[in-house]
Tab-separated table of C-alpha atoms in Angstrom:
chain	number	residue	atom	x	y	z
A	10	UNK	CA	61.845	206.200	214.858
A	11	UNK	CA	61.948	202.574	213.852
A	12	UNK	CA	62.148	199.226	215.601
A	13	UNK	CA	61.871	195.559	214.733
A	14	UNK	CA	60.852	192.539	216.779
A	15	UNK	CA	61.564	188.965	215.839
A	16	UNK	CA	58.958	187.036	217.709
A	17	UNK	CA	60.866	183.754	218.112
A	18	UNK	CA	64.457	183.343	219.228
A	19	UNK	CA	64.465	179.715	218.021
A	20	UNK	CA	62.353	177.837	215.471
A	21	UNK	CA	62.659	174.089	215.030
A	22	UNK	CA	61.309	172.242	211.963
A	23	UNK	CA	61.748	168.902	210.277
A	24	UNK	CA	63.337	168.686	206.847
A	25	UNK	CA	60.681	168.984	204.155
A	26	UNK	CA	58.178	170.898	206.319
A	27	UNK	CA	57.297	174.603	205.969
A	28	UNK	CA	59.297	177.359	207.613
A	29	UNK	CA	57.796	180.480	209.205
A	30	UNK	CA	60.012	183.125	210.830
A	31	UNK	CA	58.041	186.032	212.252
A	32	UNK	CA	58.985	189.706	212.184
A	33	UNK	CA	56.998	192.764	213.287
A	34	UNK	CA	58.203	196.284	212.722
A	35	UNK	CA	57.444	199.812	213.822
A	36	UNK	CA	58.233	202.804	211.645
A	37	UNK	CA	57.154	206.438	211.554
A	38	UNK	CA	57.602	206.519	207.778
A	39	UNK	CA	57.440	204.165	204.809
A	40	UNK	CA	59.735	201.286	205.717
A	41	UNK	CA	62.293	199.307	203.821
A	42	UNK	CA	62.479	195.767	205.158
A	43	UNK	CA	65.150	193.135	204.734
A	44	UNK	CA	65.858	189.546	205.723
A	45	UNK	CA	69.461	188.386	206.060
A	46	UNK	CA	70.827	184.913	206.768
A	47	UNK	CA	73.982	184.106	208.713
A	48	UNK	CA	75.599	180.694	208.792
A	49	UNK	CA	77.881	179.912	211.759
A	50	UNK	CA	80.994	182.084	211.924
A	51	UNK	CA	80.141	183.776	208.618
A	52	UNK	CA	79.009	187.196	207.522
A	53	UNK	CA	75.390	188.032	206.695
A	54	UNK	CA	73.881	187.463	203.263
A	55	UNK	CA	70.814	189.232	201.902
A	56	UNK	CA	67.845	186.893	201.359
A	57	UNK	CA	65.331	189.464	200.144
A	58	UNK	CA	64.174	193.054	200.520
A	59	UNK	CA	60.988	195.100	200.357
A	60	UNK	CA	61.142	198.713	199.215
A	61	UNK	CA	57.509	199.688	198.478
A	62	UNK	CA	57.021	197.700	195.282
A	63	UNK	CA	55.193	194.333	195.283
A	64	UNK	CA	54.115	193.279	198.767
A	65	UNK	CA	55.082	189.638	198.153
A	66	UNK	CA	58.833	189.505	197.795
A	67	UNK	CA	60.701	186.478	196.496
A	68	UNK	CA	64.274	185.889	197.560
A	69	UNK	CA	67.050	183.407	197.137
A	70	UNK	CA	66.915	179.711	198.046
A	71	UNK	CA	63.119	179.525	197.822
A	72	UNK	CA	62.397	182.036	200.589
A	73	UNK	CA	59.723	184.691	200.326
A	74	UNK	CA	58.187	187.318	202.594
A	75	UNK	CA	54.961	189.282	202.542
A	76	UNK	CA	54.711	192.912	203.631
A	77	UNK	CA	51.460	193.469	205.549
A	78	UNK	CA	51.062	197.108	206.453
A	79	UNK	CA	47.878	196.594	208.475
A	80	UNK	CA	49.640	194.039	210.664
A	81	UNK	CA	53.063	195.767	210.564
A	82	UNK	CA	54.564	192.394	209.744
A	83	UNK	CA	57.132	190.994	207.331
A	84	UNK	CA	57.215	187.250	208.012
A	85	UNK	CA	59.670	184.993	206.173
A	86	UNK	CA	58.435	181.697	204.752
A	87	UNK	CA	59.675	178.716	202.780
A	88	UNK	CA	57.470	175.828	201.664
A	89	UNK	CA	59.949	173.066	202.407
A	90	UNK	CA	62.937	173.255	204.746
A	91	UNK	CA	66.317	171.864	203.760
A	92	UNK	CA	69.108	170.916	206.125
A	93	UNK	CA	71.241	173.694	204.615
A	94	UNK	CA	68.675	176.272	205.804
A	95	UNK	CA	69.825	175.837	209.398
A	96	UNK	CA	71.235	179.267	210.288
A	97	UNK	CA	70.518	182.556	212.065
A	98	UNK	CA	68.031	184.884	210.372
A	99	UNK	CA	67.807	188.626	210.908
A	100	UNK	CA	64.933	190.948	210.086
A	101	UNK	CA	66.001	194.546	209.445
A	102	UNK	CA	64.004	197.770	209.070
A	103	UNK	CA	65.044	201.064	207.576
A	104	UNK	CA	63.137	204.023	206.133
A	105	UNK	CA	62.723	204.846	202.454
A	106	UNK	CA	64.239	208.208	201.619
A	107	UNK	CA	66.370	210.315	203.887
A	108	UNK	CA	69.355	208.940	205.712
A	109	UNK	CA	68.645	206.215	208.205
A	110	UNK	CA	70.805	203.538	209.725
A	111	UNK	CA	69.154	200.103	209.576
A	112	UNK	CA	67.773	198.611	212.779
A	113	UNK	CA	68.362	194.886	213.299
A	114	UNK	CA	66.179	192.379	215.079
A	115	UNK	CA	67.823	190.097	217.618
A	116	UNK	CA	67.740	187.139	215.259
A	117	UNK	CA	65.934	183.801	214.976
A	118	UNK	CA	67.882	180.576	215.010
A	119	UNK	CA	66.389	178.046	212.581
A	120	UNK	CA	67.020	174.423	213.501
A	121	UNK	CA	66.263	171.762	210.894
A	122	UNK	CA	65.893	168.138	211.988
A	123	UNK	CA	66.447	165.244	209.554
B	18	UNK	CA	84.948	189.712	192.295
B	19	UNK	CA	83.523	192.663	194.195
B	20	UNK	CA	83.077	192.338	197.904
B	21	UNK	CA	84.248	193.084	201.415
B	22	UNK	CA	87.287	191.562	203.040
B	23	UNK	CA	88.087	191.493	206.724
B	24	UNK	CA	91.359	190.440	208.252
B	25	UNK	CA	92.410	188.603	210.193
B	26	UNK	CA	89.721	185.933	210.591
B	27	UNK	CA	90.843	185.170	214.151
B	28	UNK	CA	92.670	187.564	216.454
B	29	UNK	CA	94.002	187.093	219.947
B	30	UNK	CA	94.891	189.973	222.209
B	31	UNK	CA	96.314	190.317	225.645
B	32	UNK	CA	94.512	192.537	228.104
B	33	UNK	CA	95.676	196.141	227.917
B	34	UNK	CA	96.659	196.007	224.252
B	35	UNK	CA	95.090	197.930	221.402
B	36	UNK	CA	94.297	195.959	218.257
B	37	UNK	CA	93.173	197.032	214.781
B	38	UNK	CA	90.718	195.099	212.610
B	39	UNK	CA	90.914	195.630	208.876
B	40	UNK	CA	87.945	196.146	206.528
B	41	UNK	CA	88.316	196.766	202.800
B	42	UNK	CA	85.635	196.989	200.085
B	43	UNK	CA	85.902	197.256	196.312
B	44	UNK	CA	82.198	197.902	195.693
B	45	UNK	CA	82.652	201.677	195.433
B	46	UNK	CA	80.217	202.105	198.313
B	47	UNK	CA	80.035	205.390	200.191
B	48	UNK	CA	78.785	204.029	203.518
B	49	UNK	CA	80.587	201.596	205.795
B	50	UNK	CA	79.673	200.142	209.184
B	51	UNK	CA	81.133	198.194	212.076
B	52	UNK	CA	78.988	195.840	214.154
B	53	UNK	CA	79.680	193.742	217.197
B	54	UNK	CA	77.906	190.409	217.589
B	55	UNK	CA	77.567	188.544	220.882
B	56	UNK	CA	75.558	185.330	221.333
B	57	UNK	CA	71.844	186.024	221.644
B	58	UNK	CA	72.215	189.790	221.170
B	59	UNK	CA	72.033	190.222	217.443
B	60	UNK	CA	74.158	192.952	215.851
B	61	UNK	CA	75.030	196.151	217.660
B	62	UNK	CA	76.332	199.174	215.753
B	63	UNK	CA	79.739	200.485	216.851
B	64	UNK	CA	80.530	203.175	214.237
B	65	UNK	CA	79.450	204.090	210.761
B	66	UNK	CA	80.745	206.340	208.015
B	67	UNK	CA	78.688	207.915	205.258
B	68	UNK	CA	81.588	209.468	203.396
B	69	UNK	CA	85.368	209.692	203.439
B	70	UNK	CA	86.835	211.622	206.392
B	71	UNK	CA	83.567	211.483	208.299
B	72	UNK	CA	82.195	208.949	210.785
B	73	UNK	CA	79.566	208.770	213.497
B	74	UNK	CA	79.236	206.878	216.771
B	75	UNK	CA	76.786	204.046	216.929
B	76	UNK	CA	75.127	202.520	219.960
B	77	UNK	CA	78.242	201.064	221.601
B	78	UNK	CA	81.196	203.261	220.514
B	79	UNK	CA	82.935	203.464	223.903
B	80	UNK	CA	86.333	201.797	223.818
B	81	UNK	CA	86.514	201.764	220.009
B	82	UNK	CA	87.917	204.139	217.400
B	83	UNK	CA	87.794	204.278	213.586
B	84	UNK	CA	89.192	206.217	210.651
B	85	UNK	CA	87.992	206.700	207.087
B	86	UNK	CA	90.899	208.134	205.117
B	87	UNK	CA	90.052	206.207	201.943
B	88	UNK	CA	86.697	205.275	200.460
B	89	UNK	CA	87.533	201.584	200.365
B	90	UNK	CA	88.936	201.227	203.891
B	91	UNK	CA	87.355	201.530	207.350
B	92	UNK	CA	89.641	200.060	210.055
B	93	UNK	CA	88.398	199.560	213.607
B	94	UNK	CA	90.691	199.849	216.628
B	95	UNK	CA	89.671	198.098	219.805
B	96	UNK	CA	91.377	199.992	222.593
B	97	UNK	CA	92.335	198.894	226.078
B	98	UNK	CA	89.399	200.987	227.331
B	99	UNK	CA	86.953	198.430	225.935
B	100	UNK	CA	86.210	196.307	229.000
B	101	UNK	CA	84.812	193.222	227.296
B	102	UNK	CA	86.156	193.075	223.734
B	103	UNK	CA	85.829	189.337	223.104
B	104	UNK	CA	83.233	189.110	220.315
B	105	UNK	CA	82.619	188.573	216.614
B	106	UNK	CA	83.090	191.784	214.611
B	107	UNK	CA	81.366	192.382	211.297
B	108	UNK	CA	82.062	195.095	208.749
B	109	UNK	CA	79.460	196.106	206.169
B	110	UNK	CA	79.040	198.582	203.354
B	111	UNK	CA	76.194	200.053	201.337
B	112	UNK	CA	75.774	202.539	198.503
B	113	UNK	CA	74.573	205.063	201.010
B	114	UNK	CA	72.444	205.328	204.108
B	115	UNK	CA	69.228	205.868	202.147
B	116	UNK	CA	66.775	203.314	203.453
B	117	UNK	CA	66.388	201.247	200.302
B	118	UNK	CA	70.049	200.241	200.128
B	119	UNK	CA	70.964	196.790	201.328
B	120	UNK	CA	74.161	196.172	203.241
B	121	UNK	CA	76.929	193.868	202.110
B	122	UNK	CA	78.824	192.105	204.877
B	123	UNK	CA	82.359	190.841	205.264
B	124	UNK	CA	83.151	187.379	206.679
B	125	UNK	CA	83.903	188.727	210.155
B	126	UNK	CA	86.793	188.753	212.622
B	127	UNK	CA	86.604	186.822	215.863
B	128	UNK	CA	88.518	188.638	218.586
B	129	UNK	CA	89.498	186.835	221.768
B	130	UNK	CA	91.133	188.539	224.727
B	131	UNK	CA	93.447	186.268	226.651
C-alpha cells in the first residue's frame, strides 16, 4: 500500500525568496517519488523524480527535492521564487518494480507575490 | 513532436447526453490513464489501461466507460449515469505501470454540463 500527504494546501512567498513545498509518503516497498507542476487550465509537467539513485534530485527550473527515508519525506525546494513559479504542485508516490498505479497528493498551490 | 493530445479543449453537454473525450498519444506508451480533477481534490483516477484491449476501473469509474482498441488511443465516454460530470479531465500515458515510469499528461478537456 502507498499514500502521500502534501502538508500545505497553499504556500505564499515573495518573489526572490526560497520555496519549500512539503510532501510525506507511506510505502510498503521501495518508493518512486515524483513532483509535477500544473499551471492553470493546463496538463501536468514532470519537475523531477526519485527512483532509488541519488537522494538529492535536481529538476527543471531550478527545483530540487531530497529523499529522506528516515523521515519518509520528499520536500520540494527552490532557492529563489519567480513569478512564473505560481502554479499547483503535486507530489506522487509509486513503487519500484511490479505494477503499481501512482498515488497523487491533493496538491499545493504556490502563490508568488511581487 | 511526441506527446499527448486531447480534444476538444472545452466541451458543453446537456443533461442526459453521453459525450466522448478523445485522447491520442504518439509516444508508443503501453499504459494510458484518465483522471478527473475538481478544485481542491487533486487528481482522481477514473480508468487505466496497461495494454491494448484491456482496461481497469480506477477509484471513480461509475458513470464512465472507456475502450482501448489501438495502442495510441484511449477515449473516455461520460455517460448520462454520471451525476456530476462537470470537471477538468486529464489523460496521461507512461511506458508501463512499473513504478519508476513517469507519466506524460495531455492539456486536458474541460467539460461543462448545462
